N, CA, C and O of each residue as an XYZ file, in Angstrom:
700
protein
N       0.575     -1.318      0.042
C      -0.115     -0.168     -0.027
C       0.982      1.230     -0.044
O       2.147      1.158      0.347
N       0.378      2.399     -0.545
C       0.986      3.379     -0.811
C       0.059      4.288     -0.046
O      -1.157      4.193     -0.210
N       0.635      5.249      0.863
C      -0.300      6.145      1.715
C       0.470      7.601      1.025
O       1.684      7.762      0.908
N      -0.361      8.348      0.716
C      -0.004      9.773      0.085
C      -0.386     10.673      1.271
O      -1.552     10.603      1.660
N       0.248     11.298      1.732
C      -0.083     12.402      2.910
C       0.144     13.828      2.335
O       1.224     14.340      2.042
N      -1.047     14.336      2.241
C      -1.357     15.693      1.515
C      -1.653     16.718      2.847
O      -1.943     16.449      4.012
N      -1.469     17.878      2.217
C      -1.734     18.893      3.456
C      -0.976     20.345      3.120
O      -0.126     20.307      2.230
N      -1.174     21.325      3.627
C      -0.276     22.853      3.763
C       0.970     22.511      3.943
O       1.321     21.527      4.594
N       1.602     23.179      3.467
C       3.248     23.426      3.826
C       3.237     23.726      5.304
O       2.592     24.715      5.651
N       3.880     22.990      6.260
C       3.915     23.244      7.623
C       3.006     22.610      8.648
O       2.986     22.956      9.829
N       2.220     21.613      8.098
C       1.235     20.948      8.656
C       1.640     20.111      9.458
O       0.987     19.947     10.488
N       3.120     19.148      9.170
C       3.651     17.964      9.657
C       3.526     17.159      9.184
O       3.125     16.226      9.878
N       3.750     16.880      7.724
C       3.528     15.839      7.034
C       5.071     15.146      7.212
O       5.092     13.926      7.371
N       6.378     15.891      7.190
C       7.360     15.177      7.382
C       7.410     14.619      8.760
O       7.845     13.507      9.059
N       6.865     15.605      9.649
C       7.412     15.119     11.002
C       6.474     13.930     11.348
O       6.771     13.220     12.308
N       5.308     13.662     10.586
C       4.601     12.557     10.773
C       4.798     11.078     10.323
O       4.369     10.043     10.833
N       5.707     11.315      9.027
C       6.564     10.328      8.260
C       7.851      9.838      9.020
O       8.446      8.780      8.814
N       8.149     10.755      9.887
C       9.101     10.136     10.532
C       8.837      9.329     11.548
O       9.543      8.378     11.882
N       7.765      9.695     12.100
C       7.086      9.157     13.306
C       6.701      7.966     13.086
O       6.884      7.099     13.940
N       5.992      7.647     11.700
C       5.550      6.087     11.476
C       6.639      5.493     11.229
O       6.631      4.386     11.767
N       7.701      5.726     10.596
C       9.058      5.071     10.289
C       9.488      4.509     11.335
O       9.649      3.289     11.334
N       9.784      5.323     12.528
C      10.397      5.030     13.694
C       9.508      3.987     14.564
O      10.114      3.105     15.172
N       8.449      4.038     14.626
C       7.369      3.260     15.471
C       7.426      1.605     14.611
O       7.346      0.474     15.090
N       7.543      1.924     13.624
C       7.534      0.432     12.634
C       8.491      0.173     11.247
O       8.375      0.757     10.170
N       9.342     -0.746     11.566
C      10.318     -0.758     10.548
C       9.946     -0.965      9.130
O      10.486     -0.363      8.202
N       8.845     -1.984      8.976
C       8.390     -2.069      7.621
C       7.335     -0.886      7.071
O       6.489     -1.115      6.207
N       7.517      0.348      7.681
C       6.733      1.412      6.828
C       8.265      2.128      6.710
O       9.148      2.072      7.566
N       8.337      3.005      5.043
C       9.183      3.356      4.679
C       8.584      4.738      3.953
O       7.433      4.884      3.542
N       9.569      5.618      3.909
C       9.267      6.926      2.873
C      10.241      7.196      1.807
O      11.409      6.918      1.538
N       9.037      8.006      1.209
C       9.624      8.613      0.003
C       9.339      9.628     -0.262
O       8.139      9.869     -0.125
N      10.175     10.692     -0.740
C      10.289     12.254     -0.685
C      10.511     12.593     -2.301
O      11.633     12.702     -2.795
N       9.208     12.750     -3.086
C       9.337     13.218     -4.221
C      10.139     14.602     -4.367
O      10.747     14.861     -5.405
N      10.110     15.342     -3.439
C      10.708     16.819     -3.688
C      12.286     16.525     -3.876
O      13.031     17.431     -4.249
N      12.671     15.487     -3.659
C      14.235     15.207     -4.323
C      14.233     15.197     -5.837
O      15.217     15.624     -6.442
N      13.081     14.688     -6.533
C      13.427     14.345     -7.802
C      12.914     15.736     -8.353
O      13.342     16.073     -9.456
N      11.987     16.626     -7.653
C      12.233     17.901     -7.938
C      13.205     19.057     -7.709
O      13.289     20.003     -8.493
N      13.810     18.956     -6.788
C      14.970     19.201     -6.721
C      16.032     19.141     -7.439
O      16.850     20.060     -7.401
N      16.200     18.088     -8.192
C      17.130     17.777     -9.211
C      16.708     18.186    -10.665
O      17.561     18.459    -11.509
N      15.378     18.219    -10.928
C      14.714     18.746    -12.029
C      14.799     20.334    -12.248
O      14.866     20.970    -13.300
N      14.775     20.775    -10.900
C      14.641     22.336    -10.783
C      15.968     22.784    -11.443
O      16.017     23.642    -12.324
N      17.125     22.074    -10.900
C      18.425     22.429    -11.058
C      18.838     22.098    -12.605
O      19.928     22.550    -12.955
N      18.226     21.496    -13.391
C      18.464     21.237    -14.687
C      17.591     21.814    -15.670
O      17.702     22.843    -16.338
N      16.658     20.893    -15.613
C      15.288     21.236    -16.665
C      14.802     22.874    -16.211
O      14.468     23.741    -17.019
N      14.865     23.043    -14.602
C      14.284     24.192    -14.237
C      15.065     25.614    -14.956
O      14.587     26.730    -15.158
N      16.329     25.123    -15.218
C      17.221     26.495    -15.425
C      16.489     27.083    -16.948
O      16.465     28.269    -17.279
N      15.898     25.895    -17.773
C      15.667     26.382    -18.995
C      13.783     26.775    -18.773
O      13.275     27.791    -19.247
N      13.102     25.853    -18.066
C      11.874     26.347    -17.802
C      11.668     26.260    -16.383
O      11.593     25.182    -15.794
N      11.552     27.688    -15.675
C      11.354     28.087    -14.311
C       9.972     28.176    -14.189
O       9.274     28.596    -15.112
N       9.450     27.753    -12.944
C       8.251     27.590    -12.363
C       8.139     26.579    -11.436
O       9.217     26.086    -11.105
N       7.073     26.088    -10.877
C       6.745     25.054    -10.032
C       7.259     23.523    -10.726
O       6.714     23.094    -11.742
N       8.261     22.857    -10.102
C       8.751     21.494    -10.761
C       7.557     20.344    -10.690
O       7.641     19.276    -11.297
N       6.471     20.712     -9.886
C       5.196     19.964    -10.232
C       4.402     20.193    -11.485
O       3.461     19.455    -11.778
N       4.824     21.348    -12.331
C       4.406     21.634    -13.690
C       5.102     20.463    -14.734
O       4.640     20.159    -15.834
N       6.353     19.877    -14.093
C       7.067     19.129    -15.471
C       6.440     17.756    -15.339
O       6.231     17.055    -14.349
N       6.201     17.579    -16.629
C       5.651     16.169    -16.858
C       6.891     15.118    -16.481
O       6.580     13.946    -16.270
N       8.197     15.490    -16.397
C       9.380     14.599    -16.119
C       9.443     14.140    -14.699
O       9.971     13.116    -14.265
N       8.548     15.473    -13.788
C       8.579     14.994    -12.270
C       7.517     14.222    -11.986
O       7.630     13.265    -11.219
N       6.513     14.504    -12.495
C       5.117     13.605    -12.475
C       5.293     12.098    -12.919
O       4.664     11.170    -12.411
N       6.124     11.981    -13.821
C       6.401     10.617    -14.491
C       7.530     10.089    -13.674
O       7.386      8.910    -13.350
N       8.542     10.631    -13.292
C       9.377     10.334    -12.161
C       9.118      9.836    -11.348
O       9.438      8.648    -11.316
N       8.449     10.364    -10.290
C       7.726     10.395     -9.204
C       7.054      8.945     -9.145
O       7.453      8.017     -8.442
N       5.893      8.922    -10.066
C       5.408      7.549    -10.097
C       6.293      6.434    -10.547
O       5.975      5.368    -10.019
N       7.089      6.375    -11.186
C       8.097      5.414    -11.672
C       8.915      5.169    -10.025
O       8.896      4.047     -9.520
N       9.499      6.173     -9.419
C      10.226      5.798     -8.335
C       9.399      5.312     -7.144
O       9.684      4.296     -6.510
N       8.321      6.131     -6.872
C       7.096      5.859     -5.783
C       7.058      4.241     -6.195
O       7.464      3.395     -5.398
N       6.672      3.977     -7.165
C       6.042      2.317     -7.365
C       7.323      1.245     -7.221
O       7.243      0.076     -6.842
N       8.422      1.910     -7.596
C       9.766      1.139     -7.107
C       9.691      0.873     -5.684
O       9.589     -0.232     -5.150
N       9.760      2.147     -5.067
C      10.177      2.175     -3.497
C       8.821      1.082     -2.848
O       9.033      0.376     -1.862
N       7.782      1.088     -3.394
C       6.836      0.514     -2.479
C       6.996     -0.815     -2.314
O       6.572     -1.374     -1.301
N       7.642     -1.488     -3.317
C       8.126     -3.014     -3.083
C       8.844     -3.156     -1.875
O       9.874     -2.517     -1.660
N       8.333     -3.993     -1.044
C       8.825     -4.439      0.414
C       8.393     -3.207      1.497
O       8.752     -3.252      2.673
N       7.822     -2.437      1.111
C       7.398     -1.200      2.009
C       6.083     -1.720      2.546
O       5.364     -2.447      1.860
N       5.747     -1.316      3.871
C       4.206     -1.750      4.412
C       3.678     -0.754      5.435
O       3.711     -1.034      6.633
N       3.196      0.393      4.994
C       3.101      0.874      3.547
C       4.201      2.032      3.216
O       4.838      2.631      4.081
N       4.306      2.230      1.869
C       5.189      3.192      1.742
C       4.721      4.666      1.705
O       4.031      5.044      0.758
N       5.025      5.405      2.570
C       4.763      6.848      2.843
C       5.238      7.921      2.185
O       6.447      8.133      2.088
N       4.213      8.788      1.609
C       4.636      9.700      0.507
C       4.203     11.099      1.120
O       3.119     11.674      1.015
N       5.374     11.488      1.800
C       4.775     13.176      2.411
C       4.558     14.198      1.503
O       5.661     14.697      1.279
N       3.626     14.812      0.811
C       4.162     15.637     -0.430
C       2.609     16.458     -0.639
O       1.534     15.925     -0.915
N       2.904     17.965     -0.402
C       2.026     18.669     -0.896
C       1.307     18.742     -2.072
O       2.050     19.397     -2.803
N       0.232     18.445     -2.749
C      -0.110     18.484     -4.164
C      -1.401     19.270     -3.968
O      -2.253     18.826     -3.200
N      -1.568     20.284     -4.547
C      -2.860     21.332     -4.605
C      -3.636     21.127     -5.755
O      -4.862     21.220     -5.693
N      -3.084     20.875     -6.737
C      -3.760     20.718     -8.051
C      -4.351     19.384     -8.281
O      -3.623     18.399     -8.394
N      -5.680     19.303     -8.356
C      -6.397     18.418     -8.529
C      -5.848     17.614     -9.966
O      -5.760     16.396     -9.810
N      -5.559     18.000    -11.010
C      -5.325     17.210    -12.263
C      -3.877     16.508    -12.109
O      -3.571     15.409    -12.569
N      -3.047     17.383    -11.359
C      -1.485     16.684    -10.969
C      -1.508     15.533     -9.845
O      -0.756     14.559     -9.827
N      -2.562     15.846     -8.868
C      -2.450     14.852     -7.977
C      -3.618     13.566     -8.586
O      -3.499     12.592     -7.843
N      -4.261     13.405     -9.260
C      -5.055     12.673    -10.018
C      -4.030     11.861    -10.782
O      -4.031     10.637    -10.652
N      -3.166     12.457    -11.560
C      -2.073     12.144    -12.395
C      -1.239     10.911    -11.396
O      -1.300      9.692    -11.555
N      -0.579     11.557    -10.497
C       0.028     10.780     -9.575
C      -0.719      9.579     -9.050
O      -0.221      8.475     -9.271
N      -1.818      9.658     -8.401
C      -2.483      8.828     -7.609
C      -2.585      7.901     -8.935
O      -1.710      7.047     -9.082
N      -3.343      7.993     -9.656
C      -3.808      6.951    -10.925
C      -2.770      6.207    -11.278
O      -2.788      4.977    -11.321
N      -1.542      7.128    -11.626
C       0.014      6.410    -12.083
C       0.179      5.290    -11.345
O       0.521      4.175    -11.738
N      -0.128      5.715    -10.068
C       0.510      4.375     -8.977
C      -0.479      3.467     -9.208
O      -0.135      2.296     -9.365
N      -1.806      3.796     -9.270
C      -2.797      2.348     -9.250
C      -2.639      1.656    -10.382
O      -2.754      0.433    -10.455
N      -2.284      2.638    -11.602
C      -2.267      2.012    -12.722
C      -1.097      1.059    -12.878
O      -1.015      0.475    -13.959
N      -0.209      0.828    -11.978
C       1.098      0.089    -11.653
C       0.818     -0.894    -10.601
O       1.681     -1.597    -10.076
N      -0.547     -0.908    -10.293
C      -1.027     -2.147     -9.632
C      -1.037     -1.981     -7.837
O      -1.449     -2.832     -7.048
N      -0.536     -0.810     -7.544
C      -0.600     -0.485     -6.227
C      -1.930     -0.121     -5.838
O      -2.718      0.391     -6.633
N      -2.259     -0.413     -4.414
C      -3.568      0.330     -3.677
C      -2.828      1.656     -2.904
O      -1.901      1.806     -2.108
N      -3.603      2.348     -3.476
C      -3.054      3.952     -2.753
C      -4.248      4.553     -2.202
O      -5.317      4.597     -2.810
N      -4.017      5.100     -0.826
C      -4.592      5.750     -0.513
C      -4.196      7.225      0.049
O      -3.047      7.560      0.337
N      -5.237      7.966      0.144
C      -4.698      9.626      0.067
C      -5.286     10.263      1.313
O      -6.445     10.666      1.410
N      -4.308     10.308      2.302
C      -4.651     11.225      3.562
C      -4.105     12.372      3.562
O      -2.956     12.695      3.257
N      -5.299     13.210      4.049
C      -5.020     14.716      4.164
C      -4.715     15.019      5.457
O      -5.485     14.599      6.321
N      -3.717     15.686      5.798
C      -3.498     16.518      7.140
C      -4.223     17.808      6.890
O      -3.933     18.517      5.926
N      -5.308     18.167      7.880
C      -5.903     19.342      7.625
C      -5.533     20.284      8.982
O      -5.186     19.643      9.975
N      -5.570     21.394      9.068
C      -5.276     22.274      9.960
C      -6.221     23.522      9.523
O      -6.635     23.568      8.365
N      -6.557     24.534     10.464
C      -7.226     25.814     10.418
C      -6.039     26.492     10.149
O      -4.889     26.134     10.407
N      -6.523     27.741      9.478
C      -5.426     28.591      8.960
C      -4.770     29.256     10.286
O      -3.540     29.261     10.223
N      -5.202     29.712     11.246
C      -4.821     30.174     12.752
C      -3.876     29.293     13.789
O      -2.938     29.607     14.522
N      -4.497     28.156     13.536
C      -3.340     27.039     13.983
C      -2.144     26.868     13.099
O      -0.995     26.875     13.541
N      -2.465     26.704     11.768
C      -1.078     26.674     11.071
C      -0.071     27.745     10.978
O       1.116     27.455     10.832
N      -0.490     29.011     11.058
C       0.108     30.355     11.435
C       0.786     30.155     12.475
O       1.980     29.981     12.231
N       0.507     30.110     13.532
C       1.010     29.579     14.744
C       2.242     28.559     14.758
O       3.321     28.882     15.255
N       2.057     27.558     14.297
C       2.710     26.243     13.877
C       3.945     26.716     13.221
O       5.081     26.608     13.682
N       3.616     27.238     12.124
C       4.799     27.598     11.127
C       5.676     28.784     11.726
O       6.826     28.827     11.288
N       5.315     29.755     12.660
C       5.948     30.886     13.200
C       6.549     30.106     14.095
O       7.680     30.585     14.174
N       6.485     29.217     14.802
C       6.963     28.825     16.006
C       8.155     27.714     15.714
O       9.112     27.588     16.478
N       8.007     27.043     14.695
C       9.152     26.204     13.931
C      10.281     26.706     13.684
O      10.464     27.789     13.128
N      11.309     25.783     14.168
C      12.490     26.320     14.317
C      13.154     25.435     13.214
O      14.385     25.426     13.216
N      12.469     24.651     12.222
C      13.230     24.044     11.132
C      13.616     25.302     10.283
O      13.410     26.508     10.418
N      14.250     24.542      9.365
C      15.154     25.645      8.288
C      13.961     25.719      7.078
O      14.361     26.397      6.131
N      13.189     25.416      6.971
C      11.951     25.796      5.827
C      11.508     27.189      6.008
O      10.896     27.518      7.025
N      11.799     28.057      5.029
C      11.577     29.576      4.896
C       9.824     29.745      5.401
O       8.902     29.270      4.738
N       9.629     30.561      6.769
C       8.418     30.383      6.968
C       7.729     31.580      6.477
O       6.533     31.633      6.761
N       8.176     32.466      5.862
C       7.570     33.315      5.145
C       7.130     32.729      3.490
O       6.152     33.241      2.946
N       7.805     31.806      2.881
C       7.436     31.113      1.778
C       6.234     30.286      2.007
O       5.253     30.383      1.270
N       6.300     29.219      3.325
C       5.119     28.499      3.941
C       3.800     29.492      4.056
O       2.739     29.394      3.439
N       4.149     30.363      4.922
C       2.856     31.520      5.126
C       2.205     31.982      3.796
O       0.996     32.128      3.616
N       3.303     32.212      2.795
C       2.616     32.471      1.276
C       1.920     31.490      0.637
O       1.115     31.771     -0.250
N       2.124     30.435      0.963
C       1.322     29.304      0.209
C       0.058     28.712      0.966
O      -0.482     27.695      0.531
N      -0.419     29.372      2.132
C      -1.419     29.312      2.692
C      -2.856     29.399      2.314
O      -3.815     28.792      2.789
N      -2.793     30.497      1.126
C      -4.084     30.823      0.273
C      -4.197     29.666     -0.437
O      -5.288     29.109     -0.550
N      -3.029     29.164     -1.015
C      -3.334     28.281     -2.204
C      -3.903     26.883     -1.382
O      -4.852     26.314     -1.921
N      -3.543     26.491     -0.516
C      -4.182     25.987      0.204
C      -5.492     25.828      0.815
O      -6.119     24.769      0.810
N      -5.875     26.892      1.330
C      -7.715     27.533      1.555
C      -8.343     27.279      0.256
O      -9.395     26.640      0.227
N      -7.680     27.817     -1.070
C      -8.669     27.591     -2.048
C      -8.636     26.015     -2.368
O      -9.744     25.526     -2.590
N      -7.685     25.270     -2.418
C      -8.073     23.740     -2.723
C      -8.539     22.719     -1.378
O      -8.857     21.535     -1.273
N      -8.415     23.685     -0.588
C      -9.066     22.559      0.578
C     -10.373     21.859      0.370
O     -10.498     20.704      0.777
N     -11.323     22.457     -0.216
C     -12.115     21.657     -0.332
C     -12.639     20.595     -1.005
O     -13.585     19.870     -0.697
N     -11.868     20.581     -2.032
C     -11.563     19.522     -3.269
C     -10.662     18.604     -2.552
O     -10.793     17.453     -2.969
N      -9.708     18.740     -1.525
C      -9.084     17.947     -0.929
C      -9.226     17.175     -0.167
O      -8.476     16.209     -0.030
N     -10.444     17.465      0.666
C     -11.009     17.068      1.721
C     -11.986     15.988      1.084
O     -12.877     15.561      1.818
N     -11.903     15.541     -0.133
C     -12.916     14.625     -0.960
C     -11.615     13.551     -1.370
O     -11.097     13.415     -2.478
N     -11.287     12.866     -0.126
C      -9.887     11.588     -0.159
C     -10.459     10.678      0.845
O     -11.512     10.749      1.479
N      -9.421      9.721      0.839
C      -9.761      8.442      1.670
C      -9.703      8.744      3.172
O     -10.317      7.984      3.920
N      -9.034      9.768      3.681
C      -9.283     10.419      5.054
C      -8.541     11.490      5.133
O      -7.484     11.724      4.547
N      -9.379     12.416      6.197
C      -9.213     13.723      6.613
C      -8.607     13.583      7.903
O      -9.260     12.842      8.638
N      -7.308     14.176      8.542
C      -6.935     14.072      9.675
C      -7.109     15.585     10.384
O      -6.519     16.448      9.733
N      -7.540     15.903     11.138
C      -7.850     17.305     11.390
C      -6.567     17.436     12.543
O      -6.664     16.627     13.466
N      -5.653     18.150     12.581
C      -4.632     18.206     13.438
C      -4.483     19.490     14.514
O      -3.612     19.735     15.348
N      -5.734     20.215     14.125
C      -5.890     21.264     15.311
C      -5.553     21.135     16.607
O      -4.683     21.781     17.191
N      -6.379     20.139     17.137
C      -6.077     19.885     18.589
C      -5.127     18.887     19.007
O      -5.118     18.503     20.176
N      -4.205     18.366     18.015
C      -3.508     17.202     18.429
C      -2.049     17.459     18.372
O      -1.650     18.237     17.506
N      -1.145     16.873     19.232
C       0.253     16.951     19.170
C       0.745     15.916     18.186
O       0.065     15.187     17.464
N       2.109     15.996     18.300
C       2.372     14.998     17.123
C       2.223     13.635     17.272
O       1.807     12.847     16.423
N       2.672     13.345     18.662
C       2.087     11.775     19.172
C       1.038     11.417     18.630
O       0.948     10.411     17.926
N      -0.123     12.393     18.956
C      -1.366     12.067     18.694
C      -1.849     12.104     17.123
O      -2.895     11.575     16.748
N      -1.032     12.733     16.344
C      -1.432     12.912     14.903
C      -0.905     11.470     14.411
O      -1.465     10.773     13.565
N       0.484     11.105     15.225
C       1.009      9.625     14.451
C      -0.253      8.329     14.952
O      -0.696      7.334     14.379
N      -0.457      8.837     16.028
C      -1.530      7.780     16.855
C      -2.949      7.608     15.930
O      -3.317      6.458     15.692
N      -3.595      8.537     15.508
C      -4.417      8.804     14.623
C      -4.155      8.055     13.245
O      -4.903      7.172     12.826
N      -2.926      8.533     12.532
C      -2.785      8.042     11.129
C      -2.317      6.449     11.146
O      -2.394      5.752     10.134
N      -1.846      5.982     12.357
C      -1.720      4.719     12.407
C      -2.907      4.018     12.447
O      -3.008      3.086     11.649
N      -3.868      4.258     13.221
C      -5.370      3.777     13.273
C      -6.254      3.812     12.102
O      -7.196      3.028     11.981
N      -5.859      5.019     10.946
C      -6.474      5.075      9.790
C      -5.912      4.129      9.036
O      -6.656      3.420      8.358
N      -4.434      3.920      8.999
C      -3.714      3.230      7.919
C      -3.880      1.330      8.546
O      -3.717      0.404      7.751
N      -4.133      1.149      9.668
C      -4.444     -0.161     10.098
C      -5.975     -0.487      9.627
O      -6.302     -1.652      9.400
N      -6.582      0.227      9.537
C      -8.265      0.362      8.945
C      -8.381      0.075      7.605
O      -9.153     -0.752      7.118
N      -7.455      0.903      6.911
C      -7.205      0.191      5.503
C      -6.545     -0.912      5.394
O      -6.893     -1.416      4.325
N      -5.654     -1.676      6.000
C      -5.216     -2.681      6.065
C      -6.004     -3.877      6.122
O      -5.819     -4.894      5.454
N      -7.100     -3.625      7.167
C      -7.805     -4.782      7.382
C      -9.216     -4.803      6.095
O     -10.006     -3.958      5.674
N      -8.968     -6.168      5.843
C     -10.070     -6.396      4.715
C     -11.535     -6.279      5.051
O     -12.026     -6.784      6.060
N     -12.169     -5.629      4.208
C     -13.841     -5.454      4.477
C     -14.529     -6.678      4.482
O     -15.746     -6.701      4.665
């Protein structure tokens, strides 16, 4: 199974992924941002913009994630994708390769997200993450039509991980 964890920048996707991997050795993580980083420094020099707009990124992400999913139980992909056509292409591409794909949205209210971003001591640029909040709020309605939404407003990191584990366990249980 592949679990795509989506949500606004700063919601805690990477933190959750690290915690899920720490709790269970069978869980693996795949970060498509690395592919974007490489493409941005090569193709991006010729065609500036968001690397998610590059067909090469979408194709390479599907190929690499499908390969990484072998032996993972599950493969966790923490990646913000706010544009529905791009997200559909990625998830359908993985399903087309025979993978069960689940989409988990980590949701958060704007005031809580702003507080988290402003108090985060991580290296990620705070202003950039806050600038992306409007795009998330615009896409939020459509993004909430996923396999599961985890509202993180009133949860600490351990509680988010507990809830995510429970959601993944339920997905693993045959109906």
